[in-house]
């Protein structure tokens, strides 16, 4: 006889189930009741055991007032303020940008609880259509306002054939224990070019889930960068399908973690058609008791001949208590491809430290110089000068945060 | 009696990783304004001496003391020793990708100014100082736009070391085989650069295993180094004697 012991549900799961039922998502609620949140036994969540890590789910937010100052300001950008998932300020869109709202969620269905919850609770999606060559940076400023709330948001970035643009999404909010579940769907039209930056500057008690879904038409080009320095617990999921010949995906990530942060980037990219390329570079700087996770999977379908995909993960560990977990995976069904992956992890170069200090540079400053050198490669390709400076500022702010001697 | 610039007293150094004693009682005193040469065969411990003086980790001082201008430096961090006026021109300068040479020079100069409670250099003053010092060493300023020591030729690295020395104005300079990897012309330029820094307030320890360099940088004293200690000291003629007789005549070890 095979009796399945019922899953014991914690308060976070009970709350989620109630919210899902309230939104009429009974099937998902039942599934969550039966399975519970994923534990380390679920492969995709092996390093981020949500059942253990997600302690509480706050109430869905009351419409609140927007927080005053943006956490990230890019001079000259066109800013769209989205507070607690609702569009607040649209302003006058620059040439080539059409902003609208559509009903319902935007993510594709997927057997994943983070995606499931977003699909169930996202009432509407902010649609940003990029029609031509858009000059200013489009800044989607997502905020969690007021008291702790379970904030769900959904954005569609639709880049027309031949159009080009730079879109920045920043996530921030009040210093409360928000749970945010954001979705961004990006459609790249034929020959479209997009630079897409996602920056997390959420408060230090926030739990943040963000799912990015990319679709590539022929000859399209993406330069993506996820920069995480906020949140207590975060998981960024990147799902991409390169389904247009000649398309190129450049996916980059930078996790700057300290204290007791747990920061996960999980990427799943499929090369579905022949003659496509991708380059993935993920870097982590971890200090104190922080934990950073990178799971990267590249799947090359059987007829995706001539795929060229290179994935690299580089970790810098400052101190013996930080943890960097990396799981790169290649699943290749085509026979004529160039694919590779690598993963390295280490502390600051001792010889370089000695050299700098022998010139009178104090330890802390020498460490900062070497950390900057380590992350610079990910900032260099950001062409917009103001945006580049803003992102450098995020790195500088992180470096300036109080910490023990890093390489002790 | 006046305080010497550098006084090395019975210095014993062990390389932690190998658990091996390398320096076995070095005694060396360099008065203010003097240039002393240390000559010794490969593997005799010259670089170990230079690293121990600069405070590199892994080089454990098991006995003895080092006084810079009368103050013990053995418990100081490398940056504190630099701020106190010690400078080591590396035998093998370290390449640091991602750190622009100019950024590094400015950070180093300002860090030392700060430690000495001087004001930060303005950018124009900094650039001017670098341009002048680089000019004297025939350094192409394009080189300084690159990452620190990355892609520099052997000779360029050595010039960059002397450039740093000129900019940081240390009172005690240690030059570890600055002549190696230099052709005759470069040796001439670098030596002139070093000689230009000679002053009554500045002392130098020039490490080499060829007498050649000492034709250009003429030392006040020469010390022969063997198996982790000084085995013979004399005036500049000792270098010539060493060149003609060979090391074996001094340390008894067959060549
Ligand atoms: N980092 C190190 N690890 C192990 N052995 C070392 C290290 N540095 C130097 N040694 C050893 O110490 C001895 C002295 O080396 P070194 O000081 O470099 O000599 P020199 O500069 O006179 O050629 C040699 O036997 C060398 O092999
Ligand atoms: Mg040596």
XYZ file of C-alpha atoms and ligand atoms in Angstrom:
691
model
C 0.000 0.000 0.000
C 1.327 3.399 -0.868
C -0.038 6.130 1.344
C 1.246 9.532 0.447
C 1.777 11.576 3.560
C 0.050 14.914 3.125
C 2.379 17.879 2.856
C 2.468 19.936 6.002
C 1.730 23.513 5.011
C 3.364 26.495 6.642
C 1.853 29.969 7.140
C 3.387 31.269 3.898
C 1.759 28.505 1.906
C -1.610 28.966 3.664
C -1.531 32.672 2.864
C -0.627 32.070 -0.771
C -3.389 29.494 -1.147
C -5.931 31.947 0.262
C -4.740 34.684 -2.107
C -4.895 32.337 -5.084
C -8.413 31.224 -4.149
C -9.432 34.829 -3.704
C -8.302 35.445 -7.274
C -10.226 32.413 -8.513
C -7.118 30.369 -9.280
C -8.476 27.243 -7.663
C -6.470 24.763 -9.697
C -3.179 26.388 -8.715
C -4.337 26.696 -5.105
C -5.141 22.974 -5.046
C -1.813 22.140 -6.566
C 0.002 24.238 -3.981
C -2.008 22.593 -1.220
C -1.025 19.168 -2.522
C 2.644 19.871 -3.217
C 3.562 22.746 -0.953
C 6.241 25.177 -2.041
C 9.228 23.558 -3.757
C 11.929 22.165 -1.496
C 15.523 21.308 -2.272
C 14.286 17.978 -3.610
C 12.851 19.810 -6.611
C 15.794 20.153 -8.952
C 15.096 23.699 -10.116
C 14.916 24.829 -6.476
C 17.717 22.706 -5.133
C 19.747 25.684 -3.927
C 16.770 27.891 -3.131
C 14.447 25.861 -0.946
C 11.370 28.057 -1.003
C 9.507 25.996 1.555
C 12.233 26.716 4.046
C 13.162 30.239 2.962
C 9.751 31.824 2.419
C 8.486 32.397 5.941
C 5.602 34.710 5.332
C 3.473 36.169 2.594
C 2.152 39.639 3.300
C -1.326 40.780 2.248
C -2.002 41.954 -1.259
C -1.314 45.692 -1.222
C -3.880 48.410 -0.743
C -3.496 51.062 -3.400
C -0.901 53.273 -1.742
C 0.966 56.428 -2.371
C 4.148 56.212 -4.385
C 7.436 56.491 -2.562
C 9.028 59.882 -3.053
C 12.457 59.590 -4.600
C 13.408 56.917 -7.112
C 16.168 54.612 -5.945
C 17.844 54.960 -9.297
C 17.760 58.092 -11.388
C 18.925 58.229 -14.977
C 19.020 61.794 -16.279
C 17.350 62.179 -19.643
C 15.375 58.966 -19.353
C 11.638 58.524 -19.902
C 10.313 57.199 -16.612
C 7.246 55.069 -16.057
C 6.326 54.758 -12.404
C 4.649 51.507 -11.432
C 3.679 51.445 -7.745
C 2.520 48.178 -6.206
C 1.999 46.778 -9.667
C -0.191 49.664 -10.826
C 0.852 52.233 -13.381
C 0.999 55.643 -11.708
C 2.722 58.083 -14.015
C 3.006 57.786 -17.723
C 3.828 61.315 -18.832
C 4.463 62.158 -22.451
C 6.059 59.238 -24.197
C 9.009 60.022 -26.470
C 8.819 59.331 -30.197
C 8.525 55.632 -30.966
C 7.183 54.612 -27.550
C 3.562 53.571 -27.057
C 2.443 52.817 -23.530
C -0.788 50.984 -22.835
C -2.325 48.547 -20.423
C -3.754 45.161 -21.262
C -5.827 42.808 -19.139
C -4.361 39.763 -17.478
C -0.855 38.392 -17.046
C 1.814 38.164 -19.714
C 3.981 35.182 -18.820
C 3.517 31.884 -20.624
C 2.160 28.997 -18.635
C 4.859 26.954 -16.974
C 5.080 24.417 -14.190
C 6.717 26.796 -11.767
C 5.126 28.255 -8.628
C 6.620 31.743 -9.085
C 5.292 31.949 -12.632
C 2.000 30.397 -11.503
C 1.431 32.960 -8.767
C 2.257 35.833 -11.098
C -0.145 34.544 -13.735
C -2.876 34.078 -11.163
C -2.524 37.432 -9.451
C -1.454 39.835 -12.209
C -4.655 41.653 -13.084
C -3.155 43.614 -15.923
C 0.052 44.113 -17.853
C 1.820 47.336 -18.674
C 2.660 47.213 -22.344
C 5.574 49.221 -23.668
C 5.720 49.078 -27.419
C 8.929 50.300 -29.015
C 8.195 51.201 -32.601
C 11.368 52.664 -33.992
C 14.790 53.730 -32.887
C 14.042 55.138 -29.432
C 16.504 57.652 -28.128
C 16.012 58.114 -24.393
C 16.369 55.241 -21.971
C 12.930 53.923 -21.042
C 12.955 53.503 -17.288
C 10.295 51.313 -15.732
C 10.458 52.271 -12.080
C 8.784 49.506 -10.080
C 8.097 50.269 -6.449
C 6.631 48.532 -3.477
C 5.051 51.240 -1.345
C 3.675 51.636 2.171
C 3.499 48.711 4.589
C 4.630 45.218 3.647
C 2.630 43.858 0.748
C 2.610 41.003 -1.730
C 3.193 43.031 -4.864
C 2.555 41.441 -8.238
C 3.465 43.211 -11.448
C 3.585 42.405 -15.109
C 5.271 44.202 -17.991
C 5.439 43.507 -21.700
C 8.250 45.022 -23.726
C 7.427 44.696 -27.364
C 10.200 45.737 -29.745
C 8.948 46.156 -33.312
C 10.786 44.794 -36.338
C 13.915 46.831 -36.874
C 13.391 48.982 -33.786
C 16.064 49.618 -31.161
C 15.878 50.792 -27.585
C 17.316 50.658 -24.107
C 14.970 49.686 -21.295
C 15.853 49.851 -17.641
C 13.707 48.253 -14.978
C 14.489 49.135 -11.406
C 12.862 47.513 -8.408
C 12.824 49.302 -5.092
C 10.488 50.430 -2.374
C 9.923 51.124 1.262
C 11.982 49.400 3.950
C 9.304 46.824 4.708
C 9.212 43.053 4.287
C 7.476 43.122 0.917
C 7.125 40.058 -1.249
C 7.353 41.075 -4.886
C 6.583 38.884 -7.849
C 7.412 40.647 -11.084
C 7.133 39.468 -14.642
C 8.746 40.893 -17.740
C 8.022 39.512 -21.149
C 10.243 40.727 -23.966
C 9.389 40.184 -27.614
C 12.130 41.092 -30.030
C 10.883 41.611 -33.578
C 12.878 40.862 -36.719
C 16.189 42.686 -36.593
C 15.212 44.439 -33.362
C 17.933 45.491 -30.929
C 17.339 45.879 -27.236
C 19.457 46.620 -24.228
C 17.481 45.434 -21.222
C 18.729 46.142 -17.728
C 17.026 44.921 -14.580
C 18.298 46.337 -11.311
C 17.192 45.244 -7.878
C 17.603 47.837 -5.168
C 14.857 46.553 -2.888
C 15.112 46.961 0.874
C 17.048 44.481 2.928
C 14.011 42.572 4.251
C 12.330 42.135 0.863
C 11.737 38.830 -0.867
C 11.737 39.313 -4.600
C 10.817 37.020 -7.445
C 11.278 38.198 -10.987
C 10.653 36.164 -14.099
C 12.052 37.367 -17.419
C 10.826 35.759 -20.586
C 12.507 36.489 -23.910
C 11.453 35.599 -27.445
C 13.752 36.322 -30.352
C 12.722 36.787 -33.975
C 15.215 36.487 -36.815
C 18.309 38.684 -36.698
C 17.275 40.247 -33.392
C 19.861 41.183 -30.812
C 19.536 41.403 -27.052
C 21.969 42.734 -24.529
C 20.568 41.827 -21.134
C 21.949 42.578 -17.698
C 20.469 41.659 -14.342
C 22.107 43.552 -11.482
C 21.052 42.442 -8.025
C 22.179 44.254 -4.940
C 18.955 44.494 -2.921
C 16.530 42.126 -1.195
C 17.013 39.576 1.543
C 15.939 36.690 -0.662
C 15.688 36.968 -4.409
C 15.249 34.709 -7.344
C 15.492 35.973 -10.899
C 14.324 33.466 -13.485
C 15.341 33.961 -17.088
C 13.558 31.932 -19.730
C 14.553 32.491 -23.315
C 13.800 30.928 -26.648
C 15.985 31.913 -29.537
C 13.578 31.101 -32.321
C 14.640 33.334 -35.171
C 17.637 32.584 -37.378
C 20.589 34.899 -36.968
C 19.413 36.075 -33.550
C 21.880 36.791 -30.766
C 21.313 36.799 -27.025
C 23.812 38.373 -24.701
C 22.702 37.574 -21.173
C 24.632 38.920 -18.234
C 24.173 38.984 -14.524
C 25.854 40.560 -11.554
C 24.990 39.639 -8.003
C 26.480 41.853 -5.319
C 25.583 40.222 -2.039
C 26.469 40.692 1.601
C 25.010 40.225 5.060
C 22.648 37.267 5.062
C 21.365 37.747 1.517
C 20.335 34.834 -0.654
C 20.361 35.711 -4.314
C 19.516 33.270 -7.073
C 19.682 33.703 -10.835
C 18.306 30.746 -12.734
C 18.506 30.814 -16.504
C 17.021 28.434 -19.021
C 17.786 29.306 -22.624
C 16.784 27.305 -25.670
C 18.355 27.638 -29.083
C 15.462 26.382 -31.174
C 16.500 27.155 -34.744
C 19.750 27.019 -36.745
C 22.371 29.774 -36.870
C 21.854 31.539 -33.568
C 24.354 32.660 -30.985
C 24.355 33.469 -27.316
C 26.846 34.598 -24.745
C 26.138 34.358 -21.043
C 28.307 35.920 -18.405
C 27.336 35.872 -14.749
C 29.420 37.293 -11.957
C 29.049 37.251 -8.221
C 30.757 39.205 -5.496
C 29.810 37.732 -2.136
C 30.866 38.744 1.318
C 29.870 38.064 4.921
C 27.325 35.244 5.152
C 25.686 35.851 1.798
C 24.759 33.095 -0.583
C 24.602 33.463 -4.350
C 23.196 30.849 -6.686
C 23.611 30.605 -10.415
C 21.927 27.885 -12.401
C 22.373 28.196 -16.126
C 21.022 25.792 -18.645
C 21.419 26.047 -22.392
C 19.431 23.661 -24.519
C 20.275 23.285 -28.194
C 17.434 21.667 -30.123
C 18.076 18.977 -32.685
C 17.769 21.188 -35.733
C 19.511 24.200 -34.160
C 22.672 23.526 -36.153
C 25.528 26.052 -36.068
C 24.509 27.273 -32.628
C 27.317 29.140 -30.919
C 26.760 29.467 -27.173
C 29.241 30.294 -24.474
C 28.351 30.511 -20.812
C 30.646 31.678 -18.051
C 30.186 32.101 -14.316
C 32.792 33.893 -12.257
C 32.597 34.269 -8.517
C 34.589 36.427 -6.161
C 34.357 35.334 -2.577
C 35.351 37.798 0.075
C 35.730 35.897 3.279
C 35.249 32.288 4.151
C 31.624 32.551 5.246
C 30.106 33.545 1.908
C 28.819 30.874 -0.409
C 28.643 30.735 -4.192
C 26.815 27.859 -5.825
C 26.995 27.425 -9.552
C 25.415 24.856 -11.803
C 26.030 25.325 -15.516
C 24.381 22.809 -17.837
C 24.474 22.203 -21.571
C 21.916 19.956 -23.210
C 22.775 19.563 -26.863
C 20.751 17.636 -29.416
C 22.300 19.103 -32.570
C 25.652 17.807 -33.800
C 27.201 20.813 -35.513
C 27.473 23.383 -32.738
C 30.075 25.332 -30.764
C 29.057 25.376 -27.130
C 30.980 25.747 -23.951
C 30.702 26.678 -20.356
C 33.024 27.473 -17.524
C 32.835 28.356 -13.904
C 35.493 29.837 -11.670
C 35.456 30.989 -8.110
C 38.111 32.484 -5.922
C 39.091 35.244 -3.552
C 40.891 38.452 -4.416
C 44.251 37.950 -6.084
C 46.759 38.074 -3.230
C 49.632 39.180 -5.453
C 47.565 42.072 -6.784
C 46.549 43.027 -3.252
C 50.165 43.049 -2.124
C 51.234 45.087 -5.126
C 48.575 47.750 -4.538
C 49.206 47.895 -0.801
C 52.964 48.095 -1.306
C 52.223 51.389 -3.056
C 50.435 52.683 -0.010
C 46.888 51.862 -1.077
C 45.043 50.780 2.088
C 43.485 47.312 2.151
C 39.879 48.427 1.848
C 40.594 50.673 -1.115
C 42.761 48.044 -2.800
C 39.911 45.563 -2.439
C 37.461 48.025 -3.951
C 39.789 48.636 -6.887
C 40.016 44.915 -7.606
C 36.255 44.378 -7.204
C 35.579 47.250 -9.606
C 38.017 45.697 -12.046
C 36.171 42.396 -11.710
C 32.713 43.810 -12.455
C 33.740 46.459 -14.999
C 33.483 44.054 -17.903
C 29.724 43.855 -17.369
C 29.246 47.623 -17.255
C 31.469 48.504 -20.211
C 28.974 47.421 -22.906
C 26.243 49.751 -21.559
C 26.522 52.516 -24.109
C 24.188 55.151 -22.694
C 26.551 57.288 -20.603
C 23.974 58.331 -17.990
C 22.760 54.773 -17.545
C 26.297 53.493 -17.339
C 27.041 56.045 -14.645
C 23.887 55.133 -12.722
C 24.852 51.460 -12.761
C 28.405 52.270 -11.698
C 26.771 54.189 -8.856
C 24.945 51.033 -7.777
C 28.283 49.227 -7.629
C 29.899 52.110 -5.738
C 27.044 52.206 -3.214
C 27.443 48.512 -2.629
C 31.199 48.867 -2.174
C 30.639 51.662 0.317
C 28.329 49.568 2.476
C 29.712 48.756 5.866
C 31.489 45.453 5.922
C 34.280 43.765 7.731
C 37.655 43.553 6.093
C 36.769 41.667 2.991
C 39.692 39.349 2.540
C 40.177 38.574 6.222
C 75.512 58.651 16.195
C 72.844 59.485 13.633
C 70.003 57.070 12.983
C 70.495 55.107 9.763
C 67.762 55.076 7.117
C 67.497 51.310 7.145
C 68.808 48.920 9.707
C 68.333 45.201 9.224
C 69.238 43.323 12.375
C 69.855 39.572 12.339
C 66.838 39.020 10.077
C 65.551 35.458 9.820
C 62.729 34.774 7.359
C 60.834 31.592 6.701
C 58.579 30.979 3.718
C 55.414 29.723 5.368
C 54.152 27.699 2.445
C 57.351 25.677 2.178
C 58.154 25.809 5.862
C 61.667 26.660 4.742
C 64.101 29.114 6.300
C 65.456 31.382 3.550
C 67.057 34.317 5.325
C 69.443 33.194 8.019
C 70.559 36.287 9.858
C 70.876 39.291 7.570
C 72.657 42.325 8.975
C 72.736 45.458 6.872
C 72.821 49.155 7.705
C 72.194 51.894 5.155
C 72.830 55.476 6.290
C 70.798 58.406 4.965
C 71.603 59.342 1.384
C 73.606 56.215 0.600
C 73.128 53.691 -2.154
C 74.013 50.114 -1.288
C 74.097 47.194 -3.669
C 73.296 43.602 -2.788
C 74.741 41.062 -5.191
C 74.164 37.373 -5.051
C 73.557 34.406 -7.256
C 70.083 33.256 -8.234
C 68.232 31.667 -5.371
C 70.391 33.215 -2.657
C 67.379 34.970 -1.123
C 67.597 38.506 -2.516
C 63.953 38.724 -3.519
C 62.952 37.104 -0.253
C 64.740 39.949 1.505
C 62.910 42.535 -0.590
C 59.495 40.935 0.030
C 60.128 40.579 3.738
C 61.045 44.267 3.904
C 57.891 45.243 2.012
C 55.709 43.005 4.181
C 54.427 40.380 1.778
C 52.222 37.738 3.343
C 53.737 34.295 3.628
C 57.187 35.675 4.460
C 57.375 35.167 8.169
C 59.986 36.983 10.186
C 61.070 34.429 12.761
C 63.830 36.514 14.306
C 65.460 39.900 14.093
C 64.147 43.349 13.301
C 63.989 45.985 10.585
C 64.152 49.647 11.475
C 63.193 52.363 9.013
C 64.574 55.670 10.175
C 64.779 54.249 13.677
C 61.301 52.710 13.795
C 60.545 49.025 13.590
C 58.368 48.208 10.595
C 58.001 44.455 10.994
C 54.517 44.680 12.497
C 53.261 47.114 9.865
C 50.987 46.269 6.936
C 52.512 46.827 3.468
C 50.515 50.045 2.967
C 51.748 51.408 6.298
C 55.340 50.657 5.335
C 54.767 52.494 2.057
C 53.297 55.445 3.914
C 56.366 55.391 6.161
C 58.478 55.875 3.029
C 59.477 52.397 1.886
C 59.241 51.501 -1.779
C 59.957 48.219 -3.544
C 60.499 48.136 -7.300
C 59.468 44.560 -8.023
C 61.639 42.088 -9.887
C 58.419 40.835 -11.453
C 55.796 43.608 -11.394
C 52.256 42.247 -11.025
C 49.764 42.596 -13.863
C 46.369 43.847 -12.730
C 43.712 43.582 -15.443
C 40.846 46.056 -15.187
C 42.753 48.653 -13.178
C 43.880 51.504 -15.415
C 47.452 52.591 -14.744
C 46.458 56.243 -14.314
C 43.683 55.324 -11.858
C 46.169 53.287 -9.891
C 48.823 56.011 -9.860
C 46.316 58.539 -8.610
C 44.993 56.204 -5.923
C 48.516 55.422 -4.749
C 49.663 59.039 -4.694
C 46.556 60.232 -2.903
C 46.559 57.369 -0.399
C 50.089 58.261 0.608
C 49.310 61.953 0.744
C 46.364 61.168 2.982
C 48.513 59.010 5.256
C 50.925 61.937 5.507
C 48.042 64.337 6.128
C 48.560 66.191 2.882
C 45.764 67.346 0.631
C 44.599 65.292 -2.346
C 46.198 66.182 -5.661
C 44.004 67.993 -8.123
C 43.559 66.200 -11.430
C 45.578 68.785 -13.409
C 48.420 68.663 -10.865
C 48.365 64.886 -10.945
C 48.445 64.746 -14.735
C 51.268 67.237 -14.869
C 53.350 65.289 -12.358
C 52.844 62.068 -14.295
C 53.617 63.692 -17.631
C 56.869 65.139 -16.352
C 58.063 61.994 -14.627
C 57.062 59.826 -17.592
C 58.917 62.138 -19.956
C 62.152 61.723 -18.034
C 61.859 57.948 -18.339
C 60.862 58.085 -22.031
C 57.538 56.476 -21.183
C 54.881 56.844 -23.828
C 51.779 58.196 -22.069
C 49.637 55.863 -24.198
C 51.078 53.047 -22.106
C 49.605 54.633 -18.989
C 46.099 54.403 -20.409
C 46.318 50.626 -20.376
C 45.600 48.337 -17.465
C 48.383 48.238 -14.915
C 51.365 46.282 -16.287
C 49.050 44.312 -18.576
C 50.665 43.820 -21.952
C 53.700 45.891 -20.929
C 56.987 44.563 -22.248
C 59.606 43.560 -19.684
C 61.347 46.898 -20.131
C 58.103 48.870 -19.895
C 57.272 47.192 -16.620
C 60.628 48.169 -15.138
C 60.240 51.752 -16.307
C 56.760 51.853 -14.830
C 58.234 50.756 -11.489
C 60.746 53.597 -11.566
C 57.967 55.990 -12.608
C 56.000 55.013 -9.513
C 59.101 55.520 -7.413
C 59.587 58.985 -8.865
C 55.950 59.930 -8.209
C 55.711 58.511 -4.695
C 58.991 60.071 -3.526
C 59.873 57.381 -0.980
C 62.801 57.832 1.373
C 63.954 54.212 1.154
C 63.962 52.566 -2.267
C 64.561 48.880 -2.835
C 65.189 47.963 -6.457
C 64.989 44.228 -7.066
C 66.820 43.393 -10.298
C 65.502 46.460 -12.029
C 68.178 45.860 -14.666
C 66.956 42.439 -15.742
C 65.090 42.480 -19.039
C 66.482 45.885 -20.028
C 68.542 46.483 -23.144
C 71.496 48.891 -22.992
C 69.467 51.965 -23.975
C 66.693 51.226 -21.511
C 69.247 50.524 -18.807
C 70.747 53.934 -19.476
C 67.374 55.678 -19.214
C 66.278 53.817 -16.102
C 69.633 54.394 -14.397
C 69.426 58.097 -15.120
C 65.942 58.083 -13.646
C 67.201 56.390 -10.511
C 70.271 58.602 -10.242
C 68.017 61.640 -10.544
C 66.278 60.504 -7.375
C 69.475 60.222 -5.360
C 69.478 62.735 -2.561
C 70.804 63.160 0.981
C 67.286 62.412 2.255
C 66.839 59.237 0.256
C 68.602 55.881 0.494
C 68.585 52.967 -1.903
C 69.133 49.245 -1.826
C 69.930 48.036 -5.322
C 69.645 44.292 -5.799
C 71.306 42.778 -8.835
C 73.354 39.863 -9.888
C 75.236 41.653 -12.623
C 77.938 44.211 -12.054
C 76.768 45.978 -15.245
C 74.060 48.016 -13.490
C 76.577 49.326 -10.973
C 78.511 51.098 -13.727
C 75.427 53.273 -14.109
C 74.175 53.462 -10.549
C 77.418 53.715 -8.626
C 76.923 52.398 -5.091
C 78.489 53.603 -1.878
C 78.731 50.044 -0.556
C 78.461 46.570 -2.040
C 77.326 43.485 -0.100
C 77.697 39.932 -1.303
C 74.722 37.775 -0.452
C 74.808 34.010 -0.178
C 72.439 31.458 1.255
C 70.370 34.003 3.122
C 73.056 36.212 4.606
C 75.614 38.875 3.810
C 79.002 37.178 3.470
C 81.176 40.099 2.408
C 80.921 43.874 2.265
C 83.080 46.474 0.617
C 83.153 49.560 -1.563
C 82.145 49.674 -5.223
C 85.280 47.816 -6.278
C 83.927 44.705 -4.600
C 81.464 44.397 -7.460
C 84.310 44.302 -9.972
C 86.206 41.776 -7.898
C 83.077 39.639 -7.738
C 82.651 39.894 -11.488
C 86.203 38.676 -12.175
C 86.543 36.037 -9.441
C 82.973 34.703 -9.413
C 80.637 34.049 -6.513
C 82.409 30.829 -5.532
C 85.423 32.822 -4.321
C 83.157 34.499 -1.767
C 80.672 31.919 -0.634
C 82.726 28.766 -1.162
C 79.885 27.203 -3.094
C 81.021 25.801 -6.463
C 79.422 27.657 -9.373
N 57.106 31.866 -2.717
C 58.064 30.938 -2.585
N 57.697 29.662 -2.326
C 58.642 28.717 -2.185
N 59.948 28.943 -2.272
C 60.362 30.169 -2.544
C 59.436 31.237 -2.715
N 60.135 32.353 -2.959
C 61.432 31.988 -2.954
N 61.576 30.698 -2.692
C 62.844 29.981 -2.561
O 63.657 30.759 -1.733
C 64.984 30.771 -2.204
C 65.414 32.195 -2.439
O 64.692 32.741 -3.551
P 64.757 34.263 -3.957
O 64.628 35.073 -2.734
O 63.775 34.473 -5.031
O 66.212 34.373 -4.510
P 66.888 35.437 -5.482
O 66.009 36.608 -5.561
O 68.190 35.706 -4.828
O 67.076 34.754 -6.788
C 65.014 29.901 -3.435
O 65.451 28.608 -3.046
C 63.575 29.849 -3.872
O 63.315 28.632 -4.506
Mg 65.138 37.563 -7.158
